Coordinates of C-alpha atoms in Angstrom, one line a residue:
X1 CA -6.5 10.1 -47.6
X2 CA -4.3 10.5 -50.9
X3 CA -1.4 8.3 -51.4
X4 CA 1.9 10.3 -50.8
X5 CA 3.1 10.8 -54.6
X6 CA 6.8 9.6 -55.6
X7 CA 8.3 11.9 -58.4
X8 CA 10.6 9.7 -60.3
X9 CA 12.9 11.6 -62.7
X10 CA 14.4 9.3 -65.7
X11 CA 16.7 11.7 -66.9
X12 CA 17.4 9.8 -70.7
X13 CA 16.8 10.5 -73.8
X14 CA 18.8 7.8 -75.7
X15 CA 15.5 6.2 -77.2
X16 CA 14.8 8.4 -79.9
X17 CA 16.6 10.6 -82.6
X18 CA 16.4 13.8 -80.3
X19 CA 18.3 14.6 -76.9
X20 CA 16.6 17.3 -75.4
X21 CA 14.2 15.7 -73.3
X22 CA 17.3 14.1 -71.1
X23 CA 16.8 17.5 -69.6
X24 CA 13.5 17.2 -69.1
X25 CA 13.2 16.2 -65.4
X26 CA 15.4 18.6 -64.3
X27 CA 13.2 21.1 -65.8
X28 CA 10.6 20.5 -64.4
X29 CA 12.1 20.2 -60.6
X30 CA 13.6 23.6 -61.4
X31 CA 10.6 25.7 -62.5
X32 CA 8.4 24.3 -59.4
X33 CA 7.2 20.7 -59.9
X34 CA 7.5 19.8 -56.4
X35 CA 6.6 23.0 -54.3
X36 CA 3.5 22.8 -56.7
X37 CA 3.0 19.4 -55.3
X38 CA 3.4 20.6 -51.7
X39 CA 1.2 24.1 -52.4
X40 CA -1.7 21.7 -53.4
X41 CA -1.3 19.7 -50.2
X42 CA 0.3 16.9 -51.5
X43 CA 3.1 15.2 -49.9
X44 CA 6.0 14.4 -52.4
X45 CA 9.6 12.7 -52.7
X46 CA 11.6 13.1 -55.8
X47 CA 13.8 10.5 -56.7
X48 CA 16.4 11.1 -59.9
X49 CA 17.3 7.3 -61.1
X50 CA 20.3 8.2 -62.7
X51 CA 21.6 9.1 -59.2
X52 CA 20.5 5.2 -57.7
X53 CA 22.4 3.5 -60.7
X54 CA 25.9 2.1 -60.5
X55 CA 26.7 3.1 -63.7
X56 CA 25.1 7.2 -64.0
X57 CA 27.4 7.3 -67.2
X58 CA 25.2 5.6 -69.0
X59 CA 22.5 7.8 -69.1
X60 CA 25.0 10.0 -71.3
X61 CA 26.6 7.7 -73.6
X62 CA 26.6 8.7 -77.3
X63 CA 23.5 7.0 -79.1
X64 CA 24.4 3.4 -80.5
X65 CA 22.5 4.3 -84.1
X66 CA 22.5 0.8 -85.2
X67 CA 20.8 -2.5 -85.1
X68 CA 17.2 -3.8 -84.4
X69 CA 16.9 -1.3 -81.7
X70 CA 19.2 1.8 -80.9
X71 CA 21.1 2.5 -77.9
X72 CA 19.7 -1.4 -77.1
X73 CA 21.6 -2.0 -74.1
X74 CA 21.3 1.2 -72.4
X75 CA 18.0 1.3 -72.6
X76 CA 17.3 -1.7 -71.3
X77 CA 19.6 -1.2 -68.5
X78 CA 17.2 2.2 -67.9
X79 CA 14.0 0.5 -68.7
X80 CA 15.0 -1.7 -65.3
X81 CA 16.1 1.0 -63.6
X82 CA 13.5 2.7 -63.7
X83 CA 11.0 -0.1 -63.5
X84 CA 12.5 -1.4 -60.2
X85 CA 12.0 2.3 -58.6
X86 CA 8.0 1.9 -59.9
X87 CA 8.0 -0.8 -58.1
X88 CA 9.5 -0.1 -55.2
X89 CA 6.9 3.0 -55.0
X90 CA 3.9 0.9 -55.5
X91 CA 5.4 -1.3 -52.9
X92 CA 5.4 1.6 -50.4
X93 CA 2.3 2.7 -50.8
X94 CA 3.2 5.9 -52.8
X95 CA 1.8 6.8 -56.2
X96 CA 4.3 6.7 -58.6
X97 CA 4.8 10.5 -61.2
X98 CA 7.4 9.4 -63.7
X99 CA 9.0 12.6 -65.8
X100 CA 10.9 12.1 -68.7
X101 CA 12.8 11.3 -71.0
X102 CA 11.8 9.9 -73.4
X103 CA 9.1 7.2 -74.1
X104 CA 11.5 4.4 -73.8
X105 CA 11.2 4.8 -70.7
X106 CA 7.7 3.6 -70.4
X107 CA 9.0 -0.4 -71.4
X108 CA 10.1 -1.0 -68.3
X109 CA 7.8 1.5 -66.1
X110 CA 4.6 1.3 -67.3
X111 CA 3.9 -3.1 -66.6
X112 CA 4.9 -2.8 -63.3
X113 CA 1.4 -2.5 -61.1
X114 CA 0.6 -5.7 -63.1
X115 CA 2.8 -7.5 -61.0
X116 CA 0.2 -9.7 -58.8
X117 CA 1.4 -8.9 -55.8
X118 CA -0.8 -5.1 -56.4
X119 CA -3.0 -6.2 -59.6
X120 CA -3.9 -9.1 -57.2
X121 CA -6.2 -10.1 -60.1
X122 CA -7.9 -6.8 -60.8
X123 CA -8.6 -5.3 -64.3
X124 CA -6.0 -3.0 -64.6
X125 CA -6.4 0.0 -67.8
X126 CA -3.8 1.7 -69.4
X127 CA -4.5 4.9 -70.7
X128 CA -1.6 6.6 -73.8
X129 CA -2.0 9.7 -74.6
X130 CA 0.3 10.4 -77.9
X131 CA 0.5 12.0 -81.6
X132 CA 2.1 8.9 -82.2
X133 CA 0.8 5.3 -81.5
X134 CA 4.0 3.9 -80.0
X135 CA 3.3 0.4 -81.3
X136 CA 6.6 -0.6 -82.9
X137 CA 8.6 -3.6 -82.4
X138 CA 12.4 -4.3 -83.9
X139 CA 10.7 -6.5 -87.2
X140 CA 8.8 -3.2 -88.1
X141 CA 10.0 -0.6 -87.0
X142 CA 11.3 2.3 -89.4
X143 CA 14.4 4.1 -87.5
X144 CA 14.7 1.4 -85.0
X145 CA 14.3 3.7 -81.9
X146 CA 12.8 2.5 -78.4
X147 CA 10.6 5.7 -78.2
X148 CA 8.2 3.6 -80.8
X149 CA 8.2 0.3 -79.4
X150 CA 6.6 0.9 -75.7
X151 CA 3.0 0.6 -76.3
X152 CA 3.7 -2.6 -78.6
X153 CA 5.2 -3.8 -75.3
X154 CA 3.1 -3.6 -72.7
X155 CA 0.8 -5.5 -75.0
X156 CA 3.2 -8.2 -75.3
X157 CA 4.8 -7.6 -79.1
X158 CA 8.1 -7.2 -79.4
X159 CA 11.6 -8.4 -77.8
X160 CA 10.7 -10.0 -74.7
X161 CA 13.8 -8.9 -72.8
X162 CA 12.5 -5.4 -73.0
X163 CA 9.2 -4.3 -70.7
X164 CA 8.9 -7.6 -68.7
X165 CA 10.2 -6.6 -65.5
X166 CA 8.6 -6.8 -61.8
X167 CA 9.7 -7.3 -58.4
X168 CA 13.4 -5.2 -58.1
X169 CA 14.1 -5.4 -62.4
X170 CA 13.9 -9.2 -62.7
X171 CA 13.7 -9.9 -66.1
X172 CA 12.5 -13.6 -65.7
X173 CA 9.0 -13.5 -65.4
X174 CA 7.2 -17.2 -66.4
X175 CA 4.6 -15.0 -67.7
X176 CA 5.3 -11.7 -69.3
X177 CA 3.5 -8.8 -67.9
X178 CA 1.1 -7.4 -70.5
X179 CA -2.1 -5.6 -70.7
X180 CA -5.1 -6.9 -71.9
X181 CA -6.2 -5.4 -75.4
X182 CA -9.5 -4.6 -74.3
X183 CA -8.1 -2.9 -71.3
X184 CA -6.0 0.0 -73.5
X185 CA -7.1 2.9 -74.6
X186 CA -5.1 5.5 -76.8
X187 CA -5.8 8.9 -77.4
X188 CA -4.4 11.8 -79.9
X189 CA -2.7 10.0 -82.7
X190 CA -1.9 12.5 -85.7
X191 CA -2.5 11.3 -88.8
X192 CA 0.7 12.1 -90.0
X193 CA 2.9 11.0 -86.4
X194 CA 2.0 7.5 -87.4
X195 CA 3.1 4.4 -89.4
X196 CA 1.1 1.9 -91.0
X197 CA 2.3 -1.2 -89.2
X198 CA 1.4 0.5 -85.5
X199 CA -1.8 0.7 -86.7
X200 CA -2.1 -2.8 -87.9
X201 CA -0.8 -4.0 -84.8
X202 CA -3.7 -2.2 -82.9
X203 CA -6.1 -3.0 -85.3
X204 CA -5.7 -6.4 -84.8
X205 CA -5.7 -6.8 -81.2
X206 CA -8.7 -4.7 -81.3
X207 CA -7.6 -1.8 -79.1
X208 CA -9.8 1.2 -79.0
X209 CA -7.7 4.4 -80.6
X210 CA -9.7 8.3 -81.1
X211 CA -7.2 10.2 -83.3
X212 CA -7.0 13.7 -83.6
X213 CA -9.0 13.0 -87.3
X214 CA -11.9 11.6 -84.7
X215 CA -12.2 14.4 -82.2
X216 CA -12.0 17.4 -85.0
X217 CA -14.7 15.2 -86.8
X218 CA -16.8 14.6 -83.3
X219 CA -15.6 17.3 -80.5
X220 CA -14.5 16.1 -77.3
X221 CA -16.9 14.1 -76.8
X222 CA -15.6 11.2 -78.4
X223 CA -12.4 11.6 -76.3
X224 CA -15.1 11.5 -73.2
X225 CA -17.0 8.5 -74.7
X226 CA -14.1 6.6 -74.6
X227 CA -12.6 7.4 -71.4
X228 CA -15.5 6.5 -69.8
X229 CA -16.0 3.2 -71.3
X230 CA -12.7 2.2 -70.3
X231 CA -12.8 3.9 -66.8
X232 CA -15.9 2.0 -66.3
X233 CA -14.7 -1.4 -67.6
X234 CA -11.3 -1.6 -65.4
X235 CA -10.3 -1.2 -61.8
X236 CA -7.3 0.6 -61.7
X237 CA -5.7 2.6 -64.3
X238 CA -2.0 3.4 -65.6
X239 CA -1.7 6.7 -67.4
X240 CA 1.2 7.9 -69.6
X241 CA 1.6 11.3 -71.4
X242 CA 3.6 12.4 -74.5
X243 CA 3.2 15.9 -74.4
X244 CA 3.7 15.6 -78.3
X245 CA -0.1 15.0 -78.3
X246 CA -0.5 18.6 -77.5
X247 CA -1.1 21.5 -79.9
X248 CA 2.2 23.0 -80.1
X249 CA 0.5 27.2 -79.4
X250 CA -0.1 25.6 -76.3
X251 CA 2.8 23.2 -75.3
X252 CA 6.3 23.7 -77.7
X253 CA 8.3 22.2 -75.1
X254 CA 8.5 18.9 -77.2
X255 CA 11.2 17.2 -79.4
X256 CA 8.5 16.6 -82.4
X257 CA 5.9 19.8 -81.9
X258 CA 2.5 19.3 -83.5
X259 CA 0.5 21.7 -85.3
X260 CA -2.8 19.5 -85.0
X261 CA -2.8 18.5 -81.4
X262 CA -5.0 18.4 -78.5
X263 CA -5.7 21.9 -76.7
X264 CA -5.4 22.3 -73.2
X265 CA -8.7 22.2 -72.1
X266 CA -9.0 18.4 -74.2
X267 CA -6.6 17.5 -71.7
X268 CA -7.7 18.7 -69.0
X269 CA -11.2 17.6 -69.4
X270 CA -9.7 13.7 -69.7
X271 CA -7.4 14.9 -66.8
X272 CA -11.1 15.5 -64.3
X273 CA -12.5 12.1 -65.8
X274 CA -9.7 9.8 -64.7
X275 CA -9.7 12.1 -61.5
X276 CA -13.3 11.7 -60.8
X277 CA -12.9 7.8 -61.4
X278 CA -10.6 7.5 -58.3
X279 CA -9.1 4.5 -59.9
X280 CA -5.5 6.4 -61.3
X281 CA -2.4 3.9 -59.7
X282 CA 0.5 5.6 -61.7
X283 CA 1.2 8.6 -64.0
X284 CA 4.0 9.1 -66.3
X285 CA 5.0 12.7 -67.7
X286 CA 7.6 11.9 -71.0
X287 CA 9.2 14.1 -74.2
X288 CA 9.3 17.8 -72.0
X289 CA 12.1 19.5 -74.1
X290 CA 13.0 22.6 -72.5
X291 CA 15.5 22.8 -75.4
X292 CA 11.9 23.4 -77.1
X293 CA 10.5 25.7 -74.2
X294 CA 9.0 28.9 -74.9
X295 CA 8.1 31.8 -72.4
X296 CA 4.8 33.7 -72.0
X297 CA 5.2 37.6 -71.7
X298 CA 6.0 37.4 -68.2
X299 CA 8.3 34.8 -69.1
X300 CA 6.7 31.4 -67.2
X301 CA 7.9 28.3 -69.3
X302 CA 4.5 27.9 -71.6
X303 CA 4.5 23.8 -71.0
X304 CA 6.0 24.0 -67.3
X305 CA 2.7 26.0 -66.9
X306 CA 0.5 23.5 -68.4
X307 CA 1.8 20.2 -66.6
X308 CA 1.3 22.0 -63.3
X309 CA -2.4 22.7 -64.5
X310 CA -2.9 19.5 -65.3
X311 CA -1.3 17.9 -62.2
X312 CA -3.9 19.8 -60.4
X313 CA -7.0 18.4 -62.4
X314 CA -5.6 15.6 -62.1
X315 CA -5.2 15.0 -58.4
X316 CA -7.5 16.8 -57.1

């Protein structure tokens, strides 16, 4: 029997230089998201975080553009938010879709299942799919926006106070929840989406990366290769999404659009391989910028249309 699915919407977009995808859960809820869920059998509950906080205004404050990280205290005050409703989710049972937003988001969503009281000492994978490698903390980042610094997190780099939340948005964890390098697996960096110092980072902890450069150099089937050797390694498995990593023909609802992304049938292969493995624990949907959206001839939202389609391989 599959887990009842929670759709949490992190309506925030304060994390990096662009606004639009604030407005991305909202699109997605209006063009169908959850009778698509229910049409497929699946039983769903949407829950919009901005409406559980005590301070909603927040999520619409005017970008701080300044210091080691941007907007700092708002999106840490999101990254908990949101955490604690991942949590909550996985503590009922349900399988946790987060839709974005931006990737900010993911500091304080994406460690939760480590928590032991569901990793229970399980190897637990985390699967990113980007264009850019998200590997930032505040010493090296470039513009100093959260968006970059998420991935960097979850493997422990960075400013403790931001991704190191279980259990209800506690931030004091004796022992900060992080992935295992060996356990991480990104996909679709562009060779021009990324910075030098991300890469170094990665390098060094010796986390597995196929760029785009790879899979135009060795077909798909170094995207599969790798998928599969992670999928067999771990137990469970986180996945986030940028849809940046997407060919922008394809997907142009995006903030940064990308001329030398994945294609849709990339993604959906990956999309039947963690499917098939049975081990997917949470999925995470970030950058949709319907400011960005265009229509087919019949005039369905292009990248609406693909998330659906890839929900489905997905879940099935």
């Amino acid at each position: 029997m599959k887990r009842p699915i929670e759709v949490i919407g992190v309506p925030f977009a304060q994390g990096g230089s662009k606004g639009g995808s604030a407005n991305g859960p909202r699109g997605l809820i209006e063009n169908g998201l959850l009778d698509f869920l229910e049409t497929n059998g699946l039983t769903s509950t949407y829950t919009d975080v901005q409406g559980t906080s005590m301070f909603p205004e927040i999520f619409s404050a005017s970008p701080v553009l300044s210091g080691p990280v941007c907007s700092h205290d708002a999106v840490l005050e999101v990254a908990k938010l949101a955490g604690a409703r991942v949590f909550a989710a996985h503590t009922l049972g349900r399988l946790p879709l987060v839709i974005g937003g931006d990737h900010s988001i993911s500091l304080g969503t994406v460690p939760q299942f480590l928590d032991p009281v569901f990793s229970h000492g399980r190897k637990v994978g985390l699967i990113w799919l980007d264009a850019h490698y998200d590997a930032h903390t505040p010493k090296t980042s470039h513009s100093h926006f959260a968006n970059g610094f998420p991935l960097a997190s979850a493997l422990g780099y960075g400013e403790r106070t931001l991704g190191c939340y279980g259990a209800f948005g506690r931030a004091a964890q004796h022992r900060r929840l992080r992935f295992r390098p060996e356990h991480v697996l990104h996909l679709g960096a562009g060779k021009s989406d990324c910075e030098p110092e991300e890469l170094a980072l990665l390098q060094k902890l010796n986390v597995k990366t196929v760029t785009m450069t790879d899979v135009n150099r060795g077909g798909y089937k170094v995207l599969i290769d790798a998928l599969d050797a992670l999928l067999c390694e771990v137990d469970d498995v986180i996945f986030t999404f940028d849809l940046d990593a997407m060919h922008k023909k394809f997907v142009p609802g995006v903030s940064f659009q990308s001329t030398g992304g994945l294609f849709p049938w990339h993604a959906f292969k990956i999309a039947d391989r963690i499917a098939t493995s049975g081990k997917l624990r949470q999925i995470e949907i970030v950058e949709y910028n319907p400011d960005a959206e265009e229509y087919t001839d019949l005039g369905y939202p292009k990248t609406v249309d693909f998330v659906l389609f890839f929900l489905e391989r997905l879940l099935h």
